[in-house]
Amino acid sequence: MTHWQLMHDAEAVARETCRRISTAADAAIQDHGYFSLVLAGGTTPKRAYELLVQTEQQWDRWHLYYGDERCLPVDDIERNSVMVATTGLADKVSQHHIMPAEQGAEDGAESYADIIDRVLPFDMVLLGIGEDGHTASLFPGHAWPEKNVIPVHHSPKPPSDRISLSIAALQQSHDLLILVTGASKADAVRQWRAGGDLPVARVATATHTQVLIDTSASSD
Ligand code: 6PG
């Protein structure tokens, strides 16, 4: 069952995201001594990461992973890992497992799978949603191999080549939090809530899915 929480605006979504990550981290560290967090890419989560950096955490117990990455040079401004670095989060967490997408989709996916296959399940997965209902780099109309980490080509959202965690891998998490803000996502949300077979809807079938959505993205 997906739980939807309507928030006033993107800042409220960012603050609630920060609060939930902090709560999940405390619980995970208390339970098993570490916190494994899969970061969402794009622009939506950036403010939440900036807020998180201002909080007190047991950072040495944190492990950061990525839901997806664009196949670009490591210092390219369009990389999700560069976006994370600009928020300061990468400076807080030494166990920061960047997707080696600069190796190319196939080689990078293979390398990252060596890590991911050993660390599942995650404690928390963060995801965004695209205007077409994609999430991570799982795009509508694409077929995906039965693996945890997959190479992506012909992405409709540049760049064409990417690496993504699979639906199965993204669902193997104690918490799954999907962040949805802005009017540009309203159509995808309408399709999702009407039962559309979108990648985000497929991932959200996981029992522990929570959606934080602002009024601009919600047609409620
Ligand atoms: C990516 C992201 C992607 C993103 C959505 C939403 O690498 O492009 O992982 O899945 O989450 O496209 O992007 P915005 O947050 O920028 O709207």
JSON list of C-alpha atoms and ligand atoms in Angstrom, two decimals:
[
{"chain": "A", "resi": 1, "resn": "MET", "atom": "CA", "xyz": [0.00, 0.00, 0.00]},
{"chain": "A", "resi": 2, "resn": "THR", "atom": "CA", "xyz": [1.47, 3.37, -1.00]},
{"chain": "A", "resi": 3, "resn": "HIS", "atom": "CA", "xyz": [1.05, 6.12, 1.59]},
{"chain": "A", "resi": 4, "resn": "TRP", "atom": "CA", "xyz": [0.72, 9.63, 0.08]},
{"chain": "A", "resi": 5, "resn": "GLN", "atom": "CA", "xyz": [1.47, 12.72, 2.15]},
{"chain": "A", "resi": 6, "resn": "LEU", "atom": "CA", "xyz": [0.46, 16.09, 0.68]},
{"chain": "A", "resi": 7, "resn": "MET", "atom": "CA", "xyz": [2.82, 18.93, 1.62]},
{"chain": "A", "resi": 8, "resn": "HIS", "atom": "CA", "xyz": [2.41, 22.67, 1.03]},
{"chain": "A", "resi": 9, "resn": "ASP", "atom": "CA", "xyz": [5.42, 23.22, -1.22]},
{"chain": "A", "resi": 10, "resn": "ALA", "atom": "CA", "xyz": [8.86, 21.91, -2.26]},
{"chain": "A", "resi": 11, "resn": "GLU", "atom": "CA", "xyz": [10.50, 23.34, 0.86]},
{"chain": "A", "resi": 12, "resn": "ALA", "atom": "CA", "xyz": [8.05, 21.43, 3.07]},
{"chain": "A", "resi": 13, "resn": "VAL", "atom": "CA", "xyz": [8.81, 18.25, 1.10]},
{"chain": "A", "resi": 14, "resn": "ALA", "atom": "CA", "xyz": [12.55, 18.84, 1.60]},
{"chain": "A", "resi": 15, "resn": "ARG", "atom": "CA", "xyz": [12.15, 19.38, 5.34]},
{"chain": "A", "resi": 16, "resn": "GLU", "atom": "CA", "xyz": [9.99, 16.28, 5.79]},
{"chain": "A", "resi": 17, "resn": "THR", "atom": "CA", "xyz": [12.43, 14.26, 3.68]},
{"chain": "A", "resi": 18, "resn": "CYS", "atom": "CA", "xyz": [15.30, 15.39, 5.91]},
{"chain": "A", "resi": 19, "resn": "ARG", "atom": "CA", "xyz": [13.30, 14.47, 9.02]},
{"chain": "A", "resi": 20, "resn": "ARG", "atom": "CA", "xyz": [12.42, 10.99, 7.72]},
{"chain": "A", "resi": 21, "resn": "ILE", "atom": "CA", "xyz": [16.00, 10.25, 6.64]},
{"chain": "A", "resi": 22, "resn": "SER", "atom": "CA", "xyz": [17.24, 11.24, 10.12]},
{"chain": "A", "resi": 23, "resn": "THR", "atom": "CA", "xyz": [14.64, 9.01, 11.78]},
{"chain": "A", "resi": 24, "resn": "ALA", "atom": "CA", "xyz": [15.46, 6.08, 9.49]},
{"chain": "A", "resi": 25, "resn": "ALA", "atom": "CA", "xyz": [19.19, 6.54, 10.10]},
{"chain": "A", "resi": 26, "resn": "ASP", "atom": "CA", "xyz": [18.79, 6.49, 13.89]},
{"chain": "A", "resi": 27, "resn": "ALA", "atom": "CA", "xyz": [16.63, 3.35, 13.71]},
{"chain": "A", "resi": 28, "resn": "ALA", "atom": "CA", "xyz": [18.96, 1.52, 11.33]},
{"chain": "A", "resi": 29, "resn": "ILE", "atom": "CA", "xyz": [22.11, 2.35, 13.30]},
{"chain": "A", "resi": 30, "resn": "GLN", "atom": "CA", "xyz": [20.36, 1.30, 16.51]},
{"chain": "A", "resi": 31, "resn": "ASP", "atom": "CA", "xyz": [19.27, -1.95, 14.87]},
{"chain": "A", "resi": 32, "resn": "HIS", "atom": "CA", "xyz": [22.34, -3.05, 12.92]},
{"chain": "A", "resi": 33, "resn": "GLY", "atom": "CA", "xyz": [25.07, -0.45, 13.35]},
{"chain": "A", "resi": 34, "resn": "TYR", "atom": "CA", "xyz": [24.95, 1.27, 9.96]},
{"chain": "A", "resi": 35, "resn": "PHE", "atom": "CA", "xyz": [22.57, 3.18, 7.65]},
{"chain": "A", "resi": 36, "resn": "SER", "atom": "CA", "xyz": [22.47, 2.42, 3.92]},
{"chain": "A", "resi": 37, "resn": "LEU", "atom": "CA", "xyz": [20.80, 5.15, 1.88]},
{"chain": "A", "resi": 38, "resn": "VAL", "atom": "CA", "xyz": [20.20, 5.16, -1.88]},
{"chain": "A", "resi": 39, "resn": "LEU", "atom": "CA", "xyz": [20.25, 8.74, -3.15]},
{"chain": "A", "resi": 40, "resn": "ALA", "atom": "CA", "xyz": [17.87, 10.08, -5.78]},
{"chain": "A", "resi": 41, "resn": "GLY", "atom": "CA", "xyz": [19.33, 12.09, -8.63]},
{"chain": "A", "resi": 42, "resn": "GLY", "atom": "CA", "xyz": [17.92, 15.04, -10.54]},
{"chain": "A", "resi": 43, "resn": "THR", "atom": "CA", "xyz": [17.09, 18.34, -8.85]},
{"chain": "A", "resi": 44, "resn": "THR", "atom": "CA", "xyz": [14.17, 17.50, -6.53]},
{"chain": "A", "resi": 45, "resn": "PRO", "atom": "CA", "xyz": [16.19, 16.01, -3.64]},
{"chain": "A", "resi": 46, "resn": "LYS", "atom": "CA", "xyz": [18.94, 18.65, -3.64]},
{"chain": "A", "resi": 47, "resn": "ARG", "atom": "CA", "xyz": [17.35, 20.87, -0.98]},
{"chain": "A", "resi": 48, "resn": "ALA", "atom": "CA", "xyz": [16.76, 17.90, 1.31]},
{"chain": "A", "resi": 49, "resn": "TYR", "atom": "CA", "xyz": [20.46, 16.98, 1.05]},
{"chain": "A", "resi": 50, "resn": "GLU", "atom": "CA", "xyz": [21.42, 20.60, 1.86]},
{"chain": "A", "resi": 51, "resn": "LEU", "atom": "CA", "xyz": [19.19, 20.50, 4.97]},
{"chain": "A", "resi": 52, "resn": "LEU", "atom": "CA", "xyz": [20.55, 17.07, 5.96]},
{"chain": "A", "resi": 53, "resn": "VAL", "atom": "CA", "xyz": [24.12, 18.39, 5.95]},
{"chain": "A", "resi": 54, "resn": "GLN", "atom": "CA", "xyz": [23.11, 20.90, 8.65]},
{"chain": "A", "resi": 55, "resn": "THR", "atom": "CA", "xyz": [21.94, 18.15, 11.03]},
{"chain": "A", "resi": 56, "resn": "GLU", "atom": "CA", "xyz": [23.90, 16.12, 13.58]},
{"chain": "A", "resi": 57, "resn": "GLN", "atom": "CA", "xyz": [24.27, 12.51, 12.38]},
{"chain": "A", "resi": 58, "resn": "GLN", "atom": "CA", "xyz": [26.48, 9.51, 13.11]},
{"chain": "A", "resi": 59, "resn": "TRP", "atom": "CA", "xyz": [27.96, 10.11, 9.65]},
{"chain": "A", "resi": 60, "resn": "ASP", "atom": "CA", "xyz": [30.66, 7.47, 10.10]},
{"chain": "A", "resi": 61, "resn": "ARG", "atom": "CA", "xyz": [27.88, 4.84, 10.17]},
{"chain": "A", "resi": 62, "resn": "TRP", "atom": "CA", "xyz": [26.34, 6.00, 6.88]},
{"chain": "A", "resi": 63, "resn": "HIS", "atom": "CA", "xyz": [26.75, 4.36, 3.46]},
{"chain": "A", "resi": 64, "resn": "LEU", "atom": "CA", "xyz": [25.57, 6.33, 0.42]},
{"chain": "A", "resi": 65, "resn": "TYR", "atom": "CA", "xyz": [24.60, 4.62, -2.85]},
{"chain": "A", "resi": 66, "resn": "TYR", "atom": "CA", "xyz": [22.93, 5.91, -6.04]},
{"chain": "A", "resi": 67, "resn": "GLY", "atom": "CA", "xyz": [19.67, 4.91, -7.68]},
{"chain": "A", "resi": 68, "resn": "ASP", "atom": "CA", "xyz": [21.08, 5.94, -11.04]},
{"chain": "A", "resi": 69, "resn": "GLU", "atom": "CA", "xyz": [23.84, 7.91, -12.72]},
{"chain": "A", "resi": 70, "resn": "ARG", "atom": "CA", "xyz": [24.42, 9.51, -16.08]},
{"chain": "A", "resi": 71, "resn": "CYS", "atom": "CA", "xyz": [27.30, 8.17, -18.22]},
{"chain": "A", "resi": 72, "resn": "LEU", "atom": "CA", "xyz": [29.37, 11.35, -18.12]},
{"chain": "A", "resi": 73, "resn": "PRO", "atom": "CA", "xyz": [32.87, 12.24, -16.91]},
{"chain": "A", "resi": 74, "resn": "VAL", "atom": "CA", "xyz": [33.22, 12.16, -13.12]},
{"chain": "A", "resi": 75, "resn": "ASP", "atom": "CA", "xyz": [33.39, 15.96, -12.82]},
{"chain": "A", "resi": 76, "resn": "ASP", "atom": "CA", "xyz": [30.56, 16.74, -15.25]},
{"chain": "A", "resi": 77, "resn": "ILE", "atom": "CA", "xyz": [28.07, 19.19, -13.71]},
{"chain": "A", "resi": 78, "resn": "GLU", "atom": "CA", "xyz": [25.21, 16.98, -14.99]},
{"chain": "A", "resi": 79, "resn": "ARG", "atom": "CA", "xyz": [26.33, 14.01, -12.89]},
{"chain": "A", "resi": 80, "resn": "ASN", "atom": "CA", "xyz": [24.13, 13.09, -9.93]},
{"chain": "A", "resi": 81, "resn": "SER", "atom": "CA", "xyz": [27.32, 12.54, -7.92]},
{"chain": "A", "resi": 82, "resn": "VAL", "atom": "CA", "xyz": [28.38, 16.13, -8.67]},
{"chain": "A", "resi": 83, "resn": "MET", "atom": "CA", "xyz": [24.96, 17.41, -7.57]},
{"chain": "A", "resi": 84, "resn": "VAL", "atom": "CA", "xyz": [25.39, 15.49, -4.29]},
{"chain": "A", "resi": 85, "resn": "ALA", "atom": "CA", "xyz": [28.90, 16.88, -3.85]},
{"chain": "A", "resi": 86, "resn": "THR", "atom": "CA", "xyz": [27.67, 20.47, -4.25]},
{"chain": "A", "resi": 87, "resn": "THR", "atom": "CA", "xyz": [25.27, 19.98, -1.32]},
{"chain": "A", "resi": 88, "resn": "GLY", "atom": "CA", "xyz": [28.16, 19.06, 0.99]},
{"chain": "A", "resi": 89, "resn": "LEU", "atom": "CA", "xyz": [26.73, 15.59, 1.71]},
{"chain": "A", "resi": 90, "resn": "ALA", "atom": "CA", "xyz": [29.68, 13.84, 0.09]},
{"chain": "A", "resi": 91, "resn": "ASP", "atom": "CA", "xyz": [32.02, 15.64, 2.53]},
{"chain": "A", "resi": 92, "resn": "LYS", "atom": "CA", "xyz": [30.11, 14.22, 5.51]},
{"chain": "A", "resi": 93, "resn": "VAL", "atom": "CA", "xyz": [30.02, 10.56, 4.46]},
{"chain": "A", "resi": 94, "resn": "SER", "atom": "CA", "xyz": [33.27, 8.76, 3.69]},
{"chain": "A", "resi": 95, "resn": "GLN", "atom": "CA", "xyz": [31.51, 5.52, 2.67]},
{"chain": "A", "resi": 96, "resn": "HIS", "atom": "CA", "xyz": [30.16, 7.13, -0.49]},
{"chain": "A", "resi": 97, "resn": "HIS", "atom": "CA", "xyz": [29.66, 4.54, -3.23]},
{"chain": "A", "resi": 98, "resn": "ILE", "atom": "CA", "xyz": [29.51, 6.48, -6.50]},
{"chain": "A", "resi": 99, "resn": "MET", "atom": "CA", "xyz": [28.27, 4.68, -9.62]},
{"chain": "A", "resi": 100, "resn": "PRO", "atom": "CA", "xyz": [31.28, 4.44, -12.01]},
{"chain": "A", "resi": 101, "resn": "ALA", "atom": "CA", "xyz": [29.17, 5.61, -14.95]},
{"chain": "A", "resi": 102, "resn": "GLU", "atom": "CA", "xyz": [32.24, 7.20, -16.58]},
{"chain": "A", "resi": 103, "resn": "GLN", "atom": "CA", "xyz": [33.22, 3.59, -17.45]},
{"chain": "A", "resi": 104, "resn": "GLY", "atom": "CA", "xyz": [30.18, 3.36, -19.74]},
{"chain": "A", "resi": 105, "resn": "ALA", "atom": "CA", "xyz": [26.81, 1.73, -19.13]},
{"chain": "A", "resi": 106, "resn": "GLU", "atom": "CA", "xyz": [27.80, -1.96, -19.38]},
{"chain": "A", "resi": 107, "resn": "ASP", "atom": "CA", "xyz": [31.16, -1.84, -17.59]},
{"chain": "A", "resi": 108, "resn": "GLY", "atom": "CA", "xyz": [29.92, 0.60, -14.97]},
{"chain": "A", "resi": 109, "resn": "ALA", "atom": "CA", "xyz": [26.82, -1.48, -14.24]},
{"chain": "A", "resi": 110, "resn": "GLU", "atom": "CA", "xyz": [28.94, -4.61, -13.87]},
{"chain": "A", "resi": 111, "resn": "SER", "atom": "CA", "xyz": [31.34, -2.90, -11.47]},
{"chain": "A", "resi": 112, "resn": "TYR", "atom": "CA", "xyz": [28.54, -1.43, -9.35]},
{"chain": "A", "resi": 113, "resn": "ALA", "atom": "CA", "xyz": [26.69, -4.76, -9.22]},
{"chain": "A", "resi": 114, "resn": "ASP", "atom": "CA", "xyz": [29.73, -6.23, -7.44]},
{"chain": "A", "resi": 115, "resn": "ILE", "atom": "CA", "xyz": [28.96, -3.78, -4.62]},
{"chain": "A", "resi": 116, "resn": "ILE", "atom": "CA", "xyz": [25.16, -3.77, -4.66]},
{"chain": "A", "resi": 117, "resn": "ASP", "atom": "CA", "xyz": [24.74, -7.55, -4.82]},
{"chain": "A", "resi": 118, "resn": "ARG", "atom": "CA", "xyz": [26.52, -7.74, -1.46]},
{"chain": "A", "resi": 119, "resn": "VAL", "atom": "CA", "xyz": [24.71, -4.96, 0.42]},
{"chain": "A", "resi": 120, "resn": "LEU", "atom": "CA", "xyz": [21.00, -5.55, -0.27]},
{"chain": "A", "resi": 121, "resn": "PRO", "atom": "CA", "xyz": [18.59, -4.83, 1.33]},
{"chain": "A", "resi": 122, "resn": "PHE", "atom": "CA", "xyz": [18.97, -1.10, 1.81]},
{"chain": "A", "resi": 123, "resn": "ASP", "atom": "CA", "xyz": [17.62, 0.81, 4.79]},
{"chain": "A", "resi": 124, "resn": "MET", "atom": "CA", "xyz": [16.16, 3.64, 2.72]},
{"chain": "A", "resi": 125, "resn": "VAL", "atom": "CA", "xyz": [15.76, 4.38, -0.99]},
{"chain": "A", "resi": 126, "resn": "LEU", "atom": "CA", "xyz": [14.99, 7.90, -2.22]},
{"chain": "A", "resi": 127, "resn": "LEU", "atom": "CA", "xyz": [13.49, 8.38, -5.68]},
{"chain": "A", "resi": 128, "resn": "GLY", "atom": "CA", "xyz": [12.20, 11.20, -7.86]},
{"chain": "A", "resi": 129, "resn": "ILE", "atom": "CA", "xyz": [9.75, 10.98, -10.75]},
{"chain": "A", "resi": 130, "resn": "GLY", "atom": "CA", "xyz": [10.11, 12.26, -14.29]},
{"chain": "A", "resi": 131, "resn": "GLU", "atom": "CA", "xyz": [7.37, 13.97, -16.30]},
{"chain": "A", "resi": 132, "resn": "ASP", "atom": "CA", "xyz": [6.89, 10.71, -18.22]},
{"chain": "A", "resi": 133, "resn": "GLY", "atom": "CA", "xyz": [6.63, 8.64, -15.05]},
{"chain": "A", "resi": 134, "resn": "HIS", "atom": "CA", "xyz": [10.20, 7.38, -15.07]},
{"chain": "A", "resi": 135, "resn": "THR", "atom": "CA", "xyz": [12.10, 6.90, -11.85]},
{"chain": "A", "resi": 136, "resn": "ALA", "atom": "CA", "xyz": [15.84, 6.49, -11.40]},
{"chain": "A", "resi": 137, "resn": "SER", "atom": "CA", "xyz": [16.77, 5.73, -15.01]},
{"chain": "A", "resi": 138, "resn": "LEU", "atom": "CA", "xyz": [13.91, 3.32, -15.59]},
{"chain": "A", "resi": 139, "resn": "PHE", "atom": "CA", "xyz": [11.98, 4.80, -18.53]},
{"chain": "A", "resi": 140, "resn": "PRO", "atom": "CA", "xyz": [8.56, 3.84, -19.95]},
{"chain": "A", "resi": 141, "resn": "GLY", "atom": "CA", "xyz": [8.70, 1.41, -22.85]},
{"chain": "A", "resi": 142, "resn": "HIS", "atom": "CA", "xyz": [12.16, 0.12, -21.96]},
{"chain": "A", "resi": 143, "resn": "ALA", "atom": "CA", "xyz": [12.86, -3.54, -21.24]},
{"chain": "A", "resi": 144, "resn": "TRP", "atom": "CA", "xyz": [15.17, -4.39, -18.36]},
{"chain": "A", "resi": 145, "resn": "PRO", "atom": "CA", "xyz": [17.35, -7.41, -17.66]},
{"chain": "A", "resi": 146, "resn": "GLU", "atom": "CA", "xyz": [16.74, -9.41, -14.46]},
{"chain": "A", "resi": 147, "resn": "LYS", "atom": "CA", "xyz": [19.70, -7.85, -12.61]},
{"chain": "A", "resi": 148, "resn": "ASN", "atom": "CA", "xyz": [20.15, -5.48, -9.69]},
{"chain": "A", "resi": 149, "resn": "VAL", "atom": "CA", "xyz": [22.18, -2.94, -11.67]},
{"chain": "A", "resi": 150, "resn": "ILE", "atom": "CA", "xyz": [21.35, -2.32, -15.31]},
{"chain": "A", "resi": 151, "resn": "PRO", "atom": "CA", "xyz": [22.86, -0.46, -18.25]},
{"chain": "A", "resi": 152, "resn": "VAL", "atom": "CA", "xyz": [20.47, 2.01, -19.91]},
{"chain": "A", "resi": 153, "resn": "HIS", "atom": "CA", "xyz": [20.69, 3.27, -23.50]},
{"chain": "A", "resi": 154, "resn": "HIS", "atom": "CA", "xyz": [18.45, 5.55, -25.56]},
{"chain": "A", "resi": 155, "resn": "SER", "atom": "CA", "xyz": [17.28, 7.43, -22.48]},
{"chain": "A", "resi": 156, "resn": "PRO", "atom": "CA", "xyz": [14.72, 10.06, -23.54]},
{"chain": "A", "resi": 157, "resn": "LYS", "atom": "CA", "xyz": [16.20, 12.31, -20.83]},
{"chain": "A", "resi": 158, "resn": "PRO", "atom": "CA", "xyz": [19.80, 13.22, -21.74]},
{"chain": "A", "resi": 159, "resn": "PRO", "atom": "CA", "xyz": [22.31, 11.76, -21.60]},
{"chain": "A", "resi": 160, "resn": "SER", "atom": "CA", "xyz": [21.31, 8.75, -23.59]},
{"chain": "A", "resi": 161, "resn": "ASP", "atom": "CA", "xyz": [23.49, 6.31, -21.65]},
{"chain": "A", "resi": 162, "resn": "ARG", "atom": "CA", "xyz": [22.96, 5.72, -17.95]},
{"chain": "A", "resi": 163, "resn": "ILE", "atom": "CA", "xyz": [23.17, 3.15, -15.19]},
{"chain": "A", "resi": 164, "resn": "SER", "atom": "CA", "xyz": [20.20, 2.38, -12.95]},
{"chain": "A", "resi": 165, "resn": "LEU", "atom": "CA", "xyz": [19.26, 0.14, -10.07]},
{"chain": "A", "resi": 166, "resn": "SER", "atom": "CA", "xyz": [16.46, -2.19, -11.16]},
{"chain": "A", "resi": 167, "resn": "ILE", "atom": "CA", "xyz": [12.92, -2.22, -9.82]},
{"chain": "A", "resi": 168, "resn": "ALA", "atom": "CA", "xyz": [13.74, -5.33, -7.78]},
{"chain": "A", "resi": 169, "resn": "ALA", "atom": "CA", "xyz": [16.84, -3.73, -6.25]},
{"chain": "A", "resi": 170, "resn": "LEU", "atom": "CA", "xyz": [15.06, -0.45, -5.48]},
{"chain": "A", "resi": 171, "resn": "GLN", "atom": "CA", "xyz": [12.26, -2.35, -3.75]},
{"chain": "A", "resi": 172, "resn": "GLN", "atom": "CA", "xyz": [14.68, -4.25, -1.49]},
{"chain": "A", "resi": 173, "resn": "SER", "atom": "CA", "xyz": [14.66, -1.57, 1.16]},
{"chain": "A", "resi": 174, "resn": "HIS", "atom": "CA", "xyz": [13.11, -1.06, 4.60]},
{"chain": "A", "resi": 175, "resn": "ASP", "atom": "CA", "xyz": [11.83, 2.36, 3.51]},
{"chain": "A", "resi": 176, "resn": "LEU", "atom": "CA", "xyz": [11.12, 3.71, 0.03]},
{"chain": "A", "resi": 177, "resn": "LEU", "atom": "CA", "xyz": [10.49, 7.46, -0.21]},
{"chain": "A", "resi": 178, "resn": "ILE", "atom": "CA", "xyz": [9.39, 9.07, -3.49]},
{"chain": "A", "resi": 179, "resn": "LEU", "atom": "CA", "xyz": [9.66, 12.86, -3.75]},
{"chain": "A", "resi": 180, "resn": "VAL", "atom": "CA", "xyz": [7.30, 14.65, -6.12]},
{"chain": "A", "resi": 181, "resn": "THR", "atom": "CA", "xyz": [7.26, 18.43, -6.49]},
{"chain": "A", "resi": 182, "resn": "GLY", "atom": "CA", "xyz": [6.22, 20.90, -9.16]},
{"chain": "A", "resi": 183, "resn": "ALA", "atom": "CA", "xyz": [3.37, 21.26, -11.62]},
{"chain": "A", "resi": 184, "resn": "SER", "atom": "CA", "xyz": [5.40, 19.52, -14.36]},
{"chain": "A", "resi": 185, "resn": "LYS", "atom": "CA", "xyz": [4.87, 16.21, -12.55]},
{"chain": "A", "resi": 186, "resn": "ALA", "atom": "CA", "xyz": [1.09, 16.53, -12.15]},
{"chain": "A", "resi": 187, "resn": "ASP", "atom": "CA", "xyz": [0.26, 14.61, -15.33]},
{"chain": "A", "resi": 188, "resn": "ALA", "atom": "CA", "xyz": [2.52, 11.69, -14.43]},
{"chain": "A", "resi": 189, "resn": "VAL", "atom": "CA", "xyz": [0.96, 11.64, -10.95]},
{"chain": "A", "resi": 190, "resn": "ARG", "atom": "CA", "xyz": [-2.54, 11.57, -12.44]},
{"chain": "A", "resi": 191, "resn": "GLN", "atom": "CA", "xyz": [-1.58, 8.63, -14.67]},
{"chain": "A", "resi": 192, "resn": "TRP", "atom": "CA", "xyz": [0.11, 6.87, -11.75]},
{"chain": "A", "resi": 193, "resn": "ARG", "atom": "CA", "xyz": [-2.93, 7.26, -9.46]},
{"chain": "A", "resi": 194, "resn": "ALA", "atom": "CA", "xyz": [-5.26, 6.14, -12.28]},
{"chain": "A", "resi": 195, "resn": "GLY", "atom": "CA", "xyz": [-3.37, 2.84, -12.43]},
{"chain": "A", "resi": 196, "resn": "GLY", "atom": "CA", "xyz": [-1.05, 3.64, -15.31]},
{"chain": "A", "resi": 197, "resn": "ASP", "atom": "CA", "xyz": [1.77, 1.13, -15.86]},
{"chain": "A", "resi": 198, "resn": "LEU", "atom": "CA", "xyz": [4.60, 3.57, -15.23]},
{"chain": "A", "resi": 199, "resn": "PRO", "atom": "CA", "xyz": [8.06, 2.64, -13.94]},
{"chain": "A", "resi": 200, "resn": "VAL", "atom": "CA", "xyz": [7.44, 4.70, -10.79]},
{"chain": "A", "resi": 201, "resn": "ALA", "atom": "CA", "xyz": [4.17, 2.84, -10.24]},
{"chain": "A", "resi": 202, "resn": "ARG", "atom": "CA", "xyz": [5.92, -0.51, -10.63]},
{"chain": "A", "resi": 203, "resn": "VAL", "atom": "CA", "xyz": [8.56, 0.44, -8.05]},
{"chain": "A", "resi": 204, "resn": "ALA", "atom": "CA", "xyz": [5.88, 1.81, -5.72]},
{"chain": "A", "resi": 205, "resn": "THR", "atom": "CA", "xyz": [4.19, -1.59, -5.45]},
{"chain": "A", "resi": 206, "resn": "ALA", "atom": "CA", "xyz": [6.71, -2.26, -2.69]},
{"chain": "A", "resi": 207, "resn": "THR", "atom": "CA", "xyz": [4.75, -2.44, 0.58]},
{"chain": "A", "resi": 208, "resn": "HIS", "atom": "CA", "xyz": [6.68, 0.28, 2.40]},
{"chain": "A", "resi": 209, "resn": "THR", "atom": "CA", "xyz": [6.37, 3.06, -0.18]},
{"chain": "A", "resi": 210, "resn": "GLN", "atom": "CA", "xyz": [5.79, 6.61, 1.01]},
{"chain": "A", "resi": 211, "resn": "VAL", "atom": "CA", "xyz": [5.20, 9.52, -1.35]},
{"chain": "A", "resi": 212, "resn": "LEU", "atom": "CA", "xyz": [5.84, 13.13, -0.35]},
{"chain": "A", "resi": 213, "resn": "ILE", "atom": "CA", "xyz": [4.08, 15.36, -2.86]},
{"chain": "A", "resi": 214, "resn": "ASP", "atom": "CA", "xyz": [3.54, 19.11, -2.92]},
{"chain": "A", "resi": 215, "resn": "THR", "atom": "CA", "xyz": [0.31, 20.86, -3.89]},
{"chain": "A", "resi": 216, "resn": "SER", "atom": "CA", "xyz": [1.72, 21.88, -7.29]},
{"chain": "A", "resi": 217, "resn": "ALA", "atom": "CA", "xyz": [2.26, 18.27, -8.33]},
{"chain": "A", "resi": 218, "resn": "SER", "atom": "CA", "xyz": [-0.98, 17.01, -6.83]},
{"chain": "A", "resi": 219, "resn": "SER", "atom": "CA", "xyz": [-4.31, 17.31, -8.60]},
{"chain": "A", "resi": 220, "resn": "ASP", "atom": "CA", "xyz": [-6.17, 16.61, -5.33]},
{"chain": "B", "resi": 1, "resn": "6PG", "atom": "C1", "xyz": [18.15, 11.41, -13.22]},
{"chain": "B", "resi": 1, "resn": "6PG", "atom": "C2", "xyz": [17.26, 11.13, -12.05]},
{"chain": "B", "resi": 1, "resn": "6PG", "atom": "C3", "xyz": [15.83, 11.07, -12.50]},
{"chain": "B", "resi": 1, "resn": "6PG", "atom": "C4", "xyz": [15.12, 12.15, -11.75]},
{"chain": "B", "resi": 1, "resn": "6PG", "atom": "C5", "xyz": [13.83, 12.52, -12.41]},
{"chain": "B", "resi": 1, "resn": "6PG", "atom": "C6", "xyz": [13.28, 13.82, -11.79]},
{"chain": "B", "resi": 1, "resn": "6PG", "atom": "O1", "xyz": [19.31, 11.04, -13.18]},
{"chain": "B", "resi": 1, "resn": "6PG", "atom": "O2", "xyz": [17.70, 12.06, -14.15]},
{"chain": "B", "resi": 1, "resn": "6PG", "atom": "O3", "xyz": [17.61, 10.12, -11.29]},
{"chain": "B", "resi": 1, "resn": "6PG", "atom": "O4", "xyz": [15.17, 9.86, -12.30]},
{"chain": "B", "resi": 1, "resn": "6PG", "atom": "O5", "xyz": [14.86, 11.70, -10.42]},
{"chain": "B", "resi": 1, "resn": "6PG", "atom": "O6", "xyz": [14.06, 12.72, -13.79]},
{"chain": "B", "resi": 1, "resn": "6PG", "atom": "O7", "xyz": [14.21, 14.84, -12.03]},
{"chain": "B", "resi": 1, "resn": "6PG", "atom": "P1", "xyz": [14.02, 16.27, -11.30]},
{"chain": "B", "resi": 1, "resn": "6PG", "atom": "O8", "xyz": [14.13, 16.00, -9.83]},
{"chain": "B", "resi": 1, "resn": "6PG", "atom": "O9", "xyz": [15.15, 17.11, -11.82]},
{"chain": "B", "resi": 1, "resn": "6PG", "atom": "O10", "xyz": [12.65, 16.77, -11.70]}
]
